[in-house]
Structures are given as structure tokens and as C-alpha cells.
Amino acid sequence: MMSIYKNIFDKIGKGEKLFAVLIDPDKFELANTESFTKKINTSIATHIFVGGSIVDATATEVLVLEIKKYTNLPIVLFPGDVSQITDTADVLLFLSLLSGRHPDYLIGKHVEAVSKLRGTNLEIIPTGYILIESGVPTAVQKVTNTKALSRDNIQLIVDTAKAGELLGMKLMYLEAGSGAKLALTKTIIKAVKTEVQIPILIGGGMRSKLQIEEAYEAGADMVIVGTAFEEDESFFDILSK
Ligand code: 1GP
């Protein structure tokens, strides 16, 4: 089977744009899985991300198993903590919080995760994760006790992404934060895209098709949206295939 990373890389090479729907197990009603997943299937989504900042230990696994009943799309773990790792998904984004200086989120949690990952079938993708300030403090900041990078210091954002690439990270996720008031600007996305060769993922605060299209135009390879679907599932209608 072709690896999901290779598939992402190949698609991007052909100029395709990717889209992920993020489901936070903590905010999602399990009984809604069938209808929600069917809407994902008819949308432009290429991936389903599952994760959140604060999630009950077994909730992720239960949700992933339920989603799998209704879709063939790859399910990607986007974990806020080690407890959210489950073999039932397809991919694990092995995230390093590069914007912060908290050792747990740079290496500590990763060491902790290894005992869960021995013998796993999960495809593990080392991913740089950069939180960029977006108007209000986000859940990630609170949980990790780190600061976001200033959205005005574009050189620092670019250098941070480049450092992650040089360390061997395979994806770079630029994050405004779940439910952010301000999505990332085209200037930020373009600046990072110009400097790094690895695929860049953009998420946080996107609520319109125009914002998604602008992110793609600026260089986003994948856009991730969660809150807009939580607030109003009719957003799927605008994003149909
Ligand atoms: C959050 O980037 C994701 O980690 C998606 O953000 O929920 O604001 O769409 P939203």
C-alpha cells in the first residue's frame, strides 16, 4: 500500500490541493458520526483529522472506529496528548510544538509515546507545529503553557519552519488555533511556502470558502477546518466535490 505521506507528496507535486476536516472527540456527538462522515465523503475533503487539546483517554479510539464504518478517507491523528494515540487510525502526526520552548512538547511527550508506538501499524509523520498568535489566547497555548509567535514577525515564523525542515520534519503545520478570530494571512503562508520545500498545512479560524481558496493561492498545500463544521454543518454544502 502506498504510504499516505507519499500520496500527499505526489498529489501536491501534481498541483492538487488537500483538505482535512478536523473532528475534536471532546466536542463531537458520537451519535452524529454516520451523517457527519457521509457529508465529509461528499465534500472536497481528502483526509479526516481527529484530535483536540483536551480529550478523554478512550474517546479518540471509539470515535475513529465509528468514523471508519462510513468512510475510506485516511484518518489522521492530530493529538493534543499521548493518551489520544490509537492504532485504529491510519496516520499519526508526530507533532513538535516549534513555536514554544516547553521541553515536554519538543521531546518529552514523544519519548513518552514510544512505548505506545512499538509495533504499531500507524504511519508516523514527523510534523512541525507552529502556533501563530490570532487575537485571543488559544487552547493550545493554555494547555502547553507556551506563547504563540507574533503574526507580525514573519521572519521568525519562516526561520522556525525552516529549522523544523532542517531537523527532518516532513510536514509543517501553521496554526492560528481552533476557533481563532483571525486566520493566518496570505503574507505569512506565502513567506513560509517560499522558504520550505515540505508540504505546509494551514489551519485555524477559517470559516469561508474564500478564506480557504486564498490560503491555497498563497501556497497552502492542505487546509484544515474544524470549528466551522461544528458550528454549522451546512458549510459542507459550499464545499461539495
Ligand atoms: C485547529 O487548525 C485546526 O487545530 C482547525 O481550526 O477549528 O478554527 O477550524 P478551526
mmCIF file of N, CA, C and O and ligand atoms in Angstrom, residues 22 78 129 173 175 177-180 203-205 224-227, ligand 1:
data_model
loop_
_atom_site.group_PDB
_atom_site.id
_atom_site.type_symbol
_atom_site.label_atom_id
_atom_site.label_comp_id
_atom_site.label_asym_id
_atom_site.label_seq_id
_atom_site.Cartn_x
_atom_site.Cartn_y
_atom_site.Cartn_z
ATOM 1 N N LEU A 22 -11.374 18.496 10.572
ATOM 2 C CA LEU A 22 -10.891 18.127 11.910
ATOM 3 C C LEU A 22 -12.081 17.841 12.827
ATOM 4 O O LEU A 22 -12.979 18.675 12.974
ATOM 5 N N PHE A 78 -4.283 13.808 15.192
ATOM 6 C CA PHE A 78 -3.705 15.140 15.398
ATOM 7 C C PHE A 78 -3.804 15.366 16.912
ATOM 8 O O PHE A 78 -4.649 16.098 17.397
ATOM 9 N N TYR A 129 4.946 21.971 14.292
ATOM 10 C CA TYR A 129 3.671 22.611 14.614
ATOM 11 C C TYR A 129 3.974 24.010 15.151
ATOM 12 O O TYR A 129 4.648 24.158 16.181
ATOM 13 N N TYR A 173 2.937 22.432 9.988
ATOM 14 C CA TYR A 173 1.560 22.854 10.269
ATOM 15 C C TYR A 173 1.596 24.245 10.887
ATOM 16 O O TYR A 173 2.148 24.434 11.969
ATOM 17 N N GLU A 175 -0.513 27.089 12.542
ATOM 18 C CA GLU A 175 -1.767 27.019 13.289
ATOM 19 C C GLU A 175 -2.142 28.369 13.888
ATOM 20 O O GLU A 175 -1.360 28.965 14.648
ATOM 21 N N GLY A 177 -4.933 28.422 15.634
ATOM 22 C CA GLY A 177 -5.655 27.965 16.829
ATOM 23 C C GLY A 177 -7.106 27.684 16.510
ATOM 24 O O GLY A 177 -7.721 28.374 15.688
ATOM 25 N N SER A 178 -7.630 26.660 17.161
ATOM 26 C CA SER A 178 -9.012 26.265 16.904
ATOM 27 C C SER A 178 -9.972 27.401 17.251
ATOM 28 O O SER A 178 -9.920 27.957 18.348
ATOM 29 N N GLY A 179 -10.815 27.751 16.292
ATOM 30 C CA GLY A 179 -11.788 28.819 16.525
ATOM 31 C C GLY A 179 -11.156 30.202 16.550
ATOM 32 O O GLY A 179 -11.762 31.157 17.059
ATOM 33 N N ALA A 180 -9.957 30.326 16.008
ATOM 34 C CA ALA A 180 -9.245 31.619 16.036
ATOM 35 C C ALA A 180 -10.098 32.724 15.414
ATOM 36 O O ALA A 180 -10.842 32.491 14.459
ATOM 37 N N GLY A 203 -4.184 25.895 9.303
ATOM 38 C CA GLY A 203 -5.455 25.720 9.998
ATOM 39 C C GLY A 203 -5.705 26.813 11.022
ATOM 40 O O GLY A 203 -4.813 27.561 11.415
ATOM 41 N N GLY A 204 -6.964 26.882 11.434
ATOM 42 C CA GLY A 204 -7.343 27.810 12.489
ATOM 43 C C GLY A 204 -8.139 28.993 11.994
ATOM 44 O O GLY A 204 -7.649 29.817 11.219
ATOM 45 N N GLY A 205 -9.413 29.021 12.388
ATOM 46 C CA GLY A 205 -10.229 30.214 12.156
ATOM 47 C C GLY A 205 -10.782 30.393 10.756
ATOM 48 O O GLY A 205 -11.296 31.462 10.435
ATOM 49 N N ILE A 224 -6.957 22.828 6.953
ATOM 50 C CA ILE A 224 -7.685 22.048 7.958
ATOM 51 C C ILE A 224 -8.764 22.938 8.575
ATOM 52 O O ILE A 224 -8.480 24.052 9.015
ATOM 53 N N VAL A 225 -9.990 22.433 8.589
ATOM 54 C CA VAL A 225 -11.106 23.193 9.177
ATOM 55 C C VAL A 225 -11.861 22.300 10.152
ATOM 56 O O VAL A 225 -12.171 21.144 9.827
ATOM 57 N N GLY A 226 -12.127 22.820 11.335
ATOM 58 C CA GLY A 226 -12.908 22.079 12.322
ATOM 59 C C GLY A 226 -14.116 22.850 12.817
ATOM 60 O O GLY A 226 -15.274 22.469 12.609
ATOM 61 N N THR A 227 -13.850 23.994 13.447
ATOM 62 C CA THR A 227 -14.899 24.751 14.133
ATOM 63 C C THR A 227 -16.059 25.136 13.206
ATOM 64 O O THR A 227 -17.228 25.053 13.612
HETATM 65 C C1 1GP B 1 -7.298 23.574 14.873
HETATM 66 O O1 1GP B 1 -6.289 24.197 12.814
HETATM 67 C C2 1GP B 1 -7.345 23.500 13.371
HETATM 68 O O2 1GP B 1 -6.199 22.919 15.363
HETATM 69 C C3 1GP B 1 -8.674 23.929 12.826
HETATM 70 O O3 1GP B 1 -9.054 25.158 13.352
HETATM 71 O O4 1GP B 1 -11.265 24.678 14.385
HETATM 72 O O5 1GP B 1 -10.632 27.008 13.776
HETATM 73 O O6 1GP B 1 -11.147 25.352 12.011
HETATM 74 P P1 1GP B 1 -10.610 25.577 13.368
#
